Coordinates of C-alpha atoms and ligand atoms in Angstrom, one line a residue:
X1 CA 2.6 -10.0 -1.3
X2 CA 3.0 -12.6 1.6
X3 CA 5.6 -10.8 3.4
X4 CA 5.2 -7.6 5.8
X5 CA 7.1 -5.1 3.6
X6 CA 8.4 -2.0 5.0
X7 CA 8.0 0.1 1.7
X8 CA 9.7 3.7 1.3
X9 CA 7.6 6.1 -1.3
X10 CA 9.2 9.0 -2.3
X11 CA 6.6 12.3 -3.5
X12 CA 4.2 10.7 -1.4
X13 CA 2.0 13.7 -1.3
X14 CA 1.5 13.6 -4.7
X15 CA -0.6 12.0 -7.2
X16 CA 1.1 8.8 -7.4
X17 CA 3.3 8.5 -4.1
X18 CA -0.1 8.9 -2.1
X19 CA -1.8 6.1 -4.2
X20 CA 1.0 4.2 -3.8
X21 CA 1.4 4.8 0.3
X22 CA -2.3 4.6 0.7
X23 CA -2.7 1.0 -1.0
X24 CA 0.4 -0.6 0.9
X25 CA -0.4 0.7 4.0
X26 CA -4.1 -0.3 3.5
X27 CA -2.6 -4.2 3.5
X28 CA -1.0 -3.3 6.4
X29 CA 2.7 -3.1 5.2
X30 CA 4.4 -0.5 7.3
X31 CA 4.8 2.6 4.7
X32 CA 7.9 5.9 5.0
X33 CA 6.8 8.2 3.0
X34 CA 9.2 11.5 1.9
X35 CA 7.9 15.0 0.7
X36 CA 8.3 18.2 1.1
X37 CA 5.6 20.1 -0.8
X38 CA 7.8 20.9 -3.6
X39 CA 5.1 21.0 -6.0
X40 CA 3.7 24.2 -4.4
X41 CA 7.1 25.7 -5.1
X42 CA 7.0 24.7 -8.7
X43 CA 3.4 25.4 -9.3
X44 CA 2.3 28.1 -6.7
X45 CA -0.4 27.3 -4.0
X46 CA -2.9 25.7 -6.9
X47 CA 0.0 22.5 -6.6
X48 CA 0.0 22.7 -3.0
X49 CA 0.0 18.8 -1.7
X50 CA -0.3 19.2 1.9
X51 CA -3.9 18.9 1.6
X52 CA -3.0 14.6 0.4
X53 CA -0.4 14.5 3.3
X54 CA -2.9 15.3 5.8
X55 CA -5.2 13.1 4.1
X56 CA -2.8 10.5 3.9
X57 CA -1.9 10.7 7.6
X58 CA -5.7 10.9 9.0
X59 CA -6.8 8.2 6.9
X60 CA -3.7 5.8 7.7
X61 CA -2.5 6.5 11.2
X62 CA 0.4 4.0 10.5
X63 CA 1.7 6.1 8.0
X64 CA 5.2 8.1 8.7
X65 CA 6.1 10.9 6.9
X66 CA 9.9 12.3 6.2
X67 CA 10.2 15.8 5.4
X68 CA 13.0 15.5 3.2
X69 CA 14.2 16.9 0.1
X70 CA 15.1 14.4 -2.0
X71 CA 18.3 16.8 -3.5
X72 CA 19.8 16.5 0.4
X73 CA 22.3 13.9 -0.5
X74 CA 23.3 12.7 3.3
X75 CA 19.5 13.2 4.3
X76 CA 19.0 10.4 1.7
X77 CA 21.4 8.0 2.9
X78 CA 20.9 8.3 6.1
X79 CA 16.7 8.1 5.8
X80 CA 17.5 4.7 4.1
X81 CA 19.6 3.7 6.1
X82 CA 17.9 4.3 8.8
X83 CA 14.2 3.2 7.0
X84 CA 16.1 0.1 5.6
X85 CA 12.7 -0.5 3.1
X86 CA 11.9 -3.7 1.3
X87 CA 10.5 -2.2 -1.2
X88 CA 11.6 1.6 -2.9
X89 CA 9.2 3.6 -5.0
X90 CA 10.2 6.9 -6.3
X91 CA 7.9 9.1 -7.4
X92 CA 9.4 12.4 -6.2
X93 CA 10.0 15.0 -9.4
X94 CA 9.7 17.8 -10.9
X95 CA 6.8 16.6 -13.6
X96 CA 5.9 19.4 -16.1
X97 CA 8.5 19.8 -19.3
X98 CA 6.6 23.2 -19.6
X99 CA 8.0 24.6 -16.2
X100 CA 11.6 22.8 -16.9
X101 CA 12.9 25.4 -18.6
X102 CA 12.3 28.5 -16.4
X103 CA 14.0 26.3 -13.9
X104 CA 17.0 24.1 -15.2
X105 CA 19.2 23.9 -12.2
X106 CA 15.9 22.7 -9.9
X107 CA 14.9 20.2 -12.4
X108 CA 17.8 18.3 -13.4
X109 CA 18.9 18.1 -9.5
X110 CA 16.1 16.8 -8.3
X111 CA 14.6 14.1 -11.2
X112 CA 18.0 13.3 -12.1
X113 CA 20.1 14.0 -9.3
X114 CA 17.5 13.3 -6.9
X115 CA 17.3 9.5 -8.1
X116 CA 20.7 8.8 -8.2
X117 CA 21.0 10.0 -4.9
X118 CA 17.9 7.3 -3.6
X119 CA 19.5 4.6 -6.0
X120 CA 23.3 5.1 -4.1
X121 CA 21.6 4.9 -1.1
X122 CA 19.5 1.7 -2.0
X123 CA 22.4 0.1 -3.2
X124 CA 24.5 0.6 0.0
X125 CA 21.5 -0.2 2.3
X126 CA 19.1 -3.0 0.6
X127 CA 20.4 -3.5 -3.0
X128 CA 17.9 -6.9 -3.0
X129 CA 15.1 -4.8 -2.8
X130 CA 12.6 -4.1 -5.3
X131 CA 13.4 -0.5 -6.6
X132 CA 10.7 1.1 -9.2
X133 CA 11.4 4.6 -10.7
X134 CA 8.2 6.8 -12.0
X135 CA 9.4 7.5 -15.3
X136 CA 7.3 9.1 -18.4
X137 CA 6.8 9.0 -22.0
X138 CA 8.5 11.8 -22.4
X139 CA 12.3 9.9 -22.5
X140 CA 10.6 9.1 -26.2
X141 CA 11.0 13.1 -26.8
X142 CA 9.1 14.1 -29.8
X143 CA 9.9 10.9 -31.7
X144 CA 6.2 9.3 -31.5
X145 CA 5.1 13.1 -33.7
X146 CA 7.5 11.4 -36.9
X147 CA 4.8 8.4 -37.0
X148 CA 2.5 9.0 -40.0
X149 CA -1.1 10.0 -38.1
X150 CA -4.4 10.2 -39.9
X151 CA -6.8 13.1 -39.0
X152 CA -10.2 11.9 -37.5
X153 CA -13.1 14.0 -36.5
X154 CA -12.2 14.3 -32.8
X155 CA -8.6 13.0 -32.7
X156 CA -5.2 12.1 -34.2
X157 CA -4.4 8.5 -34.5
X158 CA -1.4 6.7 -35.9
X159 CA -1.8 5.7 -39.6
X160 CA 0.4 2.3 -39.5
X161 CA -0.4 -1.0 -38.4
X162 CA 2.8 -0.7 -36.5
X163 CA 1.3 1.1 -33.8
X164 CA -1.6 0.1 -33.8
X165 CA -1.4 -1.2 -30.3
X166 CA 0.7 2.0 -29.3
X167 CA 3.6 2.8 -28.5
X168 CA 6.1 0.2 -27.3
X169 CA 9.1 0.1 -25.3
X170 CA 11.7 -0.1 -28.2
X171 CA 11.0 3.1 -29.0
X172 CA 13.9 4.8 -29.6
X173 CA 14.8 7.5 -26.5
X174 CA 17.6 9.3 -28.7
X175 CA 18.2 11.8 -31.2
X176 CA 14.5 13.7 -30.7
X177 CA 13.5 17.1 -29.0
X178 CA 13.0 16.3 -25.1
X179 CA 12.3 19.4 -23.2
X180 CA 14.7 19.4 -20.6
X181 CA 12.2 17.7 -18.5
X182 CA 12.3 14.9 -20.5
X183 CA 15.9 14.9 -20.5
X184 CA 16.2 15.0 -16.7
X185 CA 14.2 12.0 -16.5
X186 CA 16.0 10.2 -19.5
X187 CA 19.0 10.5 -17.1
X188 CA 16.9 9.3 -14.1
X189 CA 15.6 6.0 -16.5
X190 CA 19.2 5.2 -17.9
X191 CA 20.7 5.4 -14.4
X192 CA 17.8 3.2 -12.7
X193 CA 18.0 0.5 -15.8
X194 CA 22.3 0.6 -15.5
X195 CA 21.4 0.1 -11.4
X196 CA 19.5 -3.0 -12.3
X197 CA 22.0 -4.2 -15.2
X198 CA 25.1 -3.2 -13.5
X199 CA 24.7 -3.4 -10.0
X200 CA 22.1 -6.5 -10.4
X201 CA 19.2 -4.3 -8.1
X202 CA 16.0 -5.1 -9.1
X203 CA 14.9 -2.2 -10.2
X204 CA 12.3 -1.1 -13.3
X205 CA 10.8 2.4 -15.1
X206 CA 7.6 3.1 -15.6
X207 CA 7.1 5.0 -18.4
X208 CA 3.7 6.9 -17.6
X209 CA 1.0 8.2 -20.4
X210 CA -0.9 10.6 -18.3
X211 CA -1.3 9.3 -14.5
X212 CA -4.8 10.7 -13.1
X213 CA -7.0 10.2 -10.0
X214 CA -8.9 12.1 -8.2
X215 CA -6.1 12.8 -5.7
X216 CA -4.4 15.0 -8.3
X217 CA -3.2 18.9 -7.5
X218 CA -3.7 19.7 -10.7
X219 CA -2.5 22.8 -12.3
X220 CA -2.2 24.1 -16.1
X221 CA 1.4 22.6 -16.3
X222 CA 0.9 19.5 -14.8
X223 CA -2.4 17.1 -14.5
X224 CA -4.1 17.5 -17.8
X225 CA -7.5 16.0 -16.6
X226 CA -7.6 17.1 -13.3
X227 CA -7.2 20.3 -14.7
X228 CA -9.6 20.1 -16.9
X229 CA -12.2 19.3 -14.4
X230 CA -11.3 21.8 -12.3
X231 CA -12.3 24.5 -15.3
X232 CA -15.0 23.1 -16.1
X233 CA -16.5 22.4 -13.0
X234 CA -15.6 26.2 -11.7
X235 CA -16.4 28.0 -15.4
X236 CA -12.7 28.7 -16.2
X237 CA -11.7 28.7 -19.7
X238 CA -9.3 25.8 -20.4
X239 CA -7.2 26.7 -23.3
X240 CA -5.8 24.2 -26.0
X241 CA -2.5 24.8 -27.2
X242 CA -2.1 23.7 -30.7
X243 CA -3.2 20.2 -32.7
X244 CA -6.8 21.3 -32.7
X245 CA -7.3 19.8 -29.5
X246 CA -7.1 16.6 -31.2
X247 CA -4.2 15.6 -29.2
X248 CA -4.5 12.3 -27.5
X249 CA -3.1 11.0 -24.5
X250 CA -3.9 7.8 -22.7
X251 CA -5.1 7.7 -19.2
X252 CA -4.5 5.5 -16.3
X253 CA -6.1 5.7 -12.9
X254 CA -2.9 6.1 -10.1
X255 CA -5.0 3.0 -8.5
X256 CA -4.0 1.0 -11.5
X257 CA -0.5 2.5 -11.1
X258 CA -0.1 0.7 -7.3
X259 CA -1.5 -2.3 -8.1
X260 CA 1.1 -3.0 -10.8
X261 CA 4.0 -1.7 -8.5
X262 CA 2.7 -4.3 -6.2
X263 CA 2.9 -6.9 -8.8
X264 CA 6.6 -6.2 -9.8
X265 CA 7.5 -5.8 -6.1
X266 CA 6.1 -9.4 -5.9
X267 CA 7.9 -10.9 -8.5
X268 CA 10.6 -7.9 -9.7
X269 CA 12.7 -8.2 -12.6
X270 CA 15.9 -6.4 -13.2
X271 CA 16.9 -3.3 -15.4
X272 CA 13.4 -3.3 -16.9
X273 CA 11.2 -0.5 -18.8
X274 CA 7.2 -0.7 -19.2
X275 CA 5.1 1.8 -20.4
X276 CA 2.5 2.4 -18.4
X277 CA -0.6 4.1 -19.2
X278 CA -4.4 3.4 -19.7
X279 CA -3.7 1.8 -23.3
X280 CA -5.5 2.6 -26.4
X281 CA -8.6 1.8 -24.6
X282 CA -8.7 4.7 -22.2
X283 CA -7.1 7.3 -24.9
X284 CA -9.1 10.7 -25.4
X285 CA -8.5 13.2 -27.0
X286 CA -8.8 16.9 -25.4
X287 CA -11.9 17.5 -27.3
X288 CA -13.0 13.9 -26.0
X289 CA -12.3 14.6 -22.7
X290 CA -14.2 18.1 -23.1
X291 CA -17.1 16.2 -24.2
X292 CA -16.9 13.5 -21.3
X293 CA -16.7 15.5 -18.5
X294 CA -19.3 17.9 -19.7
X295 CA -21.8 14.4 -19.9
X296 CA -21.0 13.8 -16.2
X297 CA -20.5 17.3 -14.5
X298 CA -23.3 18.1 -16.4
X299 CA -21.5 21.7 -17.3
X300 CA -20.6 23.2 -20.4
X301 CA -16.6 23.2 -20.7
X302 CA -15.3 27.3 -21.7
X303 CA -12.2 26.8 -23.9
X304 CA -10.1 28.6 -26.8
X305 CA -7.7 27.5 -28.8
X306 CA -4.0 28.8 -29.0
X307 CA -2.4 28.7 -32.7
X308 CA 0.7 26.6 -31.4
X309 CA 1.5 23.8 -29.5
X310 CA 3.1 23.2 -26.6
X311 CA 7.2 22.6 -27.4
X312 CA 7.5 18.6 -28.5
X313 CA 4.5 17.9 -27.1
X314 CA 2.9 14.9 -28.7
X315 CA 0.4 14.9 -31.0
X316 CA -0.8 11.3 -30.5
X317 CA 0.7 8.5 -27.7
X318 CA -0.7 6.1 -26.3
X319 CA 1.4 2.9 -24.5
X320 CA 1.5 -0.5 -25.7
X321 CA 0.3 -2.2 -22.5
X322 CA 1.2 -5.7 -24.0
X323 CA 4.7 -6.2 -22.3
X324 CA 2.9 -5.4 -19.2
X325 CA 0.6 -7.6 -19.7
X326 CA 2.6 -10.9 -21.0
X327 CA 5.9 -10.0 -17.7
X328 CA 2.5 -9.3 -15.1
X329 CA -1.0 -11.7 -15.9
X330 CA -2.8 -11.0 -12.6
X331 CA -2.6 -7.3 -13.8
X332 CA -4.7 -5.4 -16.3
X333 CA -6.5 -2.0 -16.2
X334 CA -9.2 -1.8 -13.5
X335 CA -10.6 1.5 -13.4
X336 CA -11.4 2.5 -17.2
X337 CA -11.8 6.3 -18.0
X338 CA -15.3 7.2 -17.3
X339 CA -15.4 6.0 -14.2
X340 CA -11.6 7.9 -13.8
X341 CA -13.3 10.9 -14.9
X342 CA -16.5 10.9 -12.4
X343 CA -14.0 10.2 -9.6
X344 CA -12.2 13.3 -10.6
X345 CA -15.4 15.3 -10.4
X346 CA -16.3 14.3 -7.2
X347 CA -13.0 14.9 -5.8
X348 CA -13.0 18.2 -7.1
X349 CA -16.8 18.9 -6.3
X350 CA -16.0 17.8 -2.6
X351 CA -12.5 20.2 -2.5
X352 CA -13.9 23.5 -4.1
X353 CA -16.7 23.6 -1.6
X354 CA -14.4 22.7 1.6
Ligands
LIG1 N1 0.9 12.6 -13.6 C1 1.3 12.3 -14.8 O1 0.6 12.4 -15.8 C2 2.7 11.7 -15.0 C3 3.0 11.2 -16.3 C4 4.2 10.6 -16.6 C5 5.1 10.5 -15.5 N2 4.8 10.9 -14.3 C6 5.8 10.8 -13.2 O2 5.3 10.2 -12.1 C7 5.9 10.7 -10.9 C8 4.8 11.2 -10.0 O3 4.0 12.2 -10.7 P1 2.8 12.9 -10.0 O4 1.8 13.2 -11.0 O5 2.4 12.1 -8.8 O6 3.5 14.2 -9.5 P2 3.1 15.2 -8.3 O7 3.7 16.5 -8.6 O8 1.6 15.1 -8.0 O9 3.9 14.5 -7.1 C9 5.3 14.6 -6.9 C10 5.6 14.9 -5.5 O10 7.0 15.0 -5.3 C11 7.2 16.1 -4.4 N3 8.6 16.6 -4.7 C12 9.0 17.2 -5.8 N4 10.3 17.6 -5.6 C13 10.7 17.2 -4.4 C14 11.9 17.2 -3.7 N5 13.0 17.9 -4.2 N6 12.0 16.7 -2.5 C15 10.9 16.1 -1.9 N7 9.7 16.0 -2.5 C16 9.6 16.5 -3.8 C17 6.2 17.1 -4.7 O11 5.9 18.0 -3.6 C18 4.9 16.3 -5.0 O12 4.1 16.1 -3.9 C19 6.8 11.8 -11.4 O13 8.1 11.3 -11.5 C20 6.3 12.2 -12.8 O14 7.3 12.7 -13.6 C21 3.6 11.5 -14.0

């Protein structure tokens, strides 16, 4: 990016938003970032972010934080306002479909809600600028579980050459079982794609596989790998819910993450939809991802096995990276799984013991 962007990240405690701050502000673009440790309210003190605020703020004095809640419809107009970014990324939600539906009202208000309220403002303050919405895989609902899958001897896999480089963005969003989290942010997508097509802002989703790093809070809702570690690394028993544990998701690092909402701020499109995750290439399994992060914490992973699966959860998915890759060259995958997986170990070797 040759110009000095003033870019506005929304959830920028979290996993993604503090990627995303921490890699503009490390080129020196001046970087607002809004949170108010909502996770911890969703998830107890295990989700607490403050830790990757303080971080944030210690490592990158530049760095301004908003404590805002993204629901406080005049605080949002008049932080943008006032903010006036180049560049909006909003990463702010309520992310587990498992914890939606103890918690409707809070869910819907602040995925949905929540993002109509930053795209208003956007388009009242600077609709020119490039405005990228954190979507997920869920808007496919349970949809990708009708794909004919063949059993392996660690994992699901689709059984038609259709798929066979995953799951692409005509896949249909309607007519399947959502959770209401995945309705929420259905609602969120359409309204950030009608933002771009209607209104002409240049705005995109990114529909995320599994988003990891090792700057994750995560919990047994939310963060399947970071989790994971974290059992295994402090002897907790992770448990599997349903699919034999053959389950696969694909993984991509949150680096990986900024560097392609950098590329689409560079050159942004309008309206548009990728799916973003680590590919076929970084896919595991939950039994695979027992057996990698036993290899390189060294420790045996407890687990047990519940009967039934999480509601709609899928069974296999893993993005088709290949509209990505033909709108964006310059970008590709950087940080592949292993090396995903030994950063979360360290991260989480280096928290448990401060
Ligand atoms: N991590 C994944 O595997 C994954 C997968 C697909 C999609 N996504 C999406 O990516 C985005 C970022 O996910 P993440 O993993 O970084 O989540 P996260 O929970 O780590 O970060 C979200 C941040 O938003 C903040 N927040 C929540 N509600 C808020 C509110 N009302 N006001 C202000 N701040 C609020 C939280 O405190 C938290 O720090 C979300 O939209 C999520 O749905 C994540």
């Amino acid at each position: 990016m040759s110009a000095c962007h003033v870019v506005l990240v929304t959830g920028a405690s979290g996993l993604i938003g503090s990627e995303v701050a921490g890699y503009f502000a490390s080129q020196g673009h001046t970087v607002h970032g809004v949170d108010n440790n909502q996770r911890a309210v969703f998830f107890g003190p295990q989700g607490d972010t403050r830790w990757n605020q303080q971080r944030l703020e210690r490592e990158r004095p530049s760095y301004r934080h908003h404590e805002l809640d993204i629901r406080d419809r005049q605080g949002v107009l008049d932080l943008v306002a006032d903010v006036r970014p180049t560049v909006v990324v909003h990463a702010a939600a309520q992310p587990s479909h498992d914890r939606a539906a103890a918690i409707p009202f809070d869910d819907f208000d602040t995925n949905a809600v929540g993002t109509l309220n930053f795209l208003e403002a956007a388009r009242r303050t600077c609709p020119e600028s490039p405005f990228v919405l954190m979507s997920t895989n869920k808007v496919y609902g349970d949809g990708p579980n009708r794909i004919p899958l063949i059993e392996k001897a660690t994992r699901w896999d689709y059984a038609v050459p259709q798929y066979a480089h995953g799951i692409p963005e005509t896949f249909s969003i309607d007519q399947s079982l959502h959770s209401l989290f995945g309705a929420s942010k259905v609602a969120a997508d359409v309204m950030v794609q009608e933002y771009g097509r209607y209104f002409g802002l240049p705005t995109c989703c990114l529909r995320g596989g599994c988003l990891t790093g090792p700057n994750h809070s995560g919990v047994e809702l939310h963060g399947f790998l970071s989790y994971l570690v974290r059992c295994n690394l402090e002897g907790r028993e992770y448990k599997v819910y349903g699919y034999k544990g053959k389950q696969v998701r694909d993984n991509i690092h949150s680096l990986d993450v900024a560097r392609f909402i950098h590329a689409f701020a560079d050159a942004p499109r309008s309206g548009e939809v990728y799916n973003l995750g680590g590919g076929k290439a970084n896919s595991c399994s939950i039994l695979e991802a027992f057996a990698l992060v036993e290899q390189i914490s060294g420790q045996r992973q407890r687990h047990s096995h519940v009967e039934t699966n999480r509601i709609g959860d899928h069974i296999c998915y893993y993005s088709d990276l290949r509209k990505m890759r033909d709108h964006y060259p310059g970008w590709d995958i950087t940080v592949g799984l292993e090396q995903t997986i030994v950063q979360i170990v360290e991260a989480w070797q280096h928290k448990l013991v401060s």
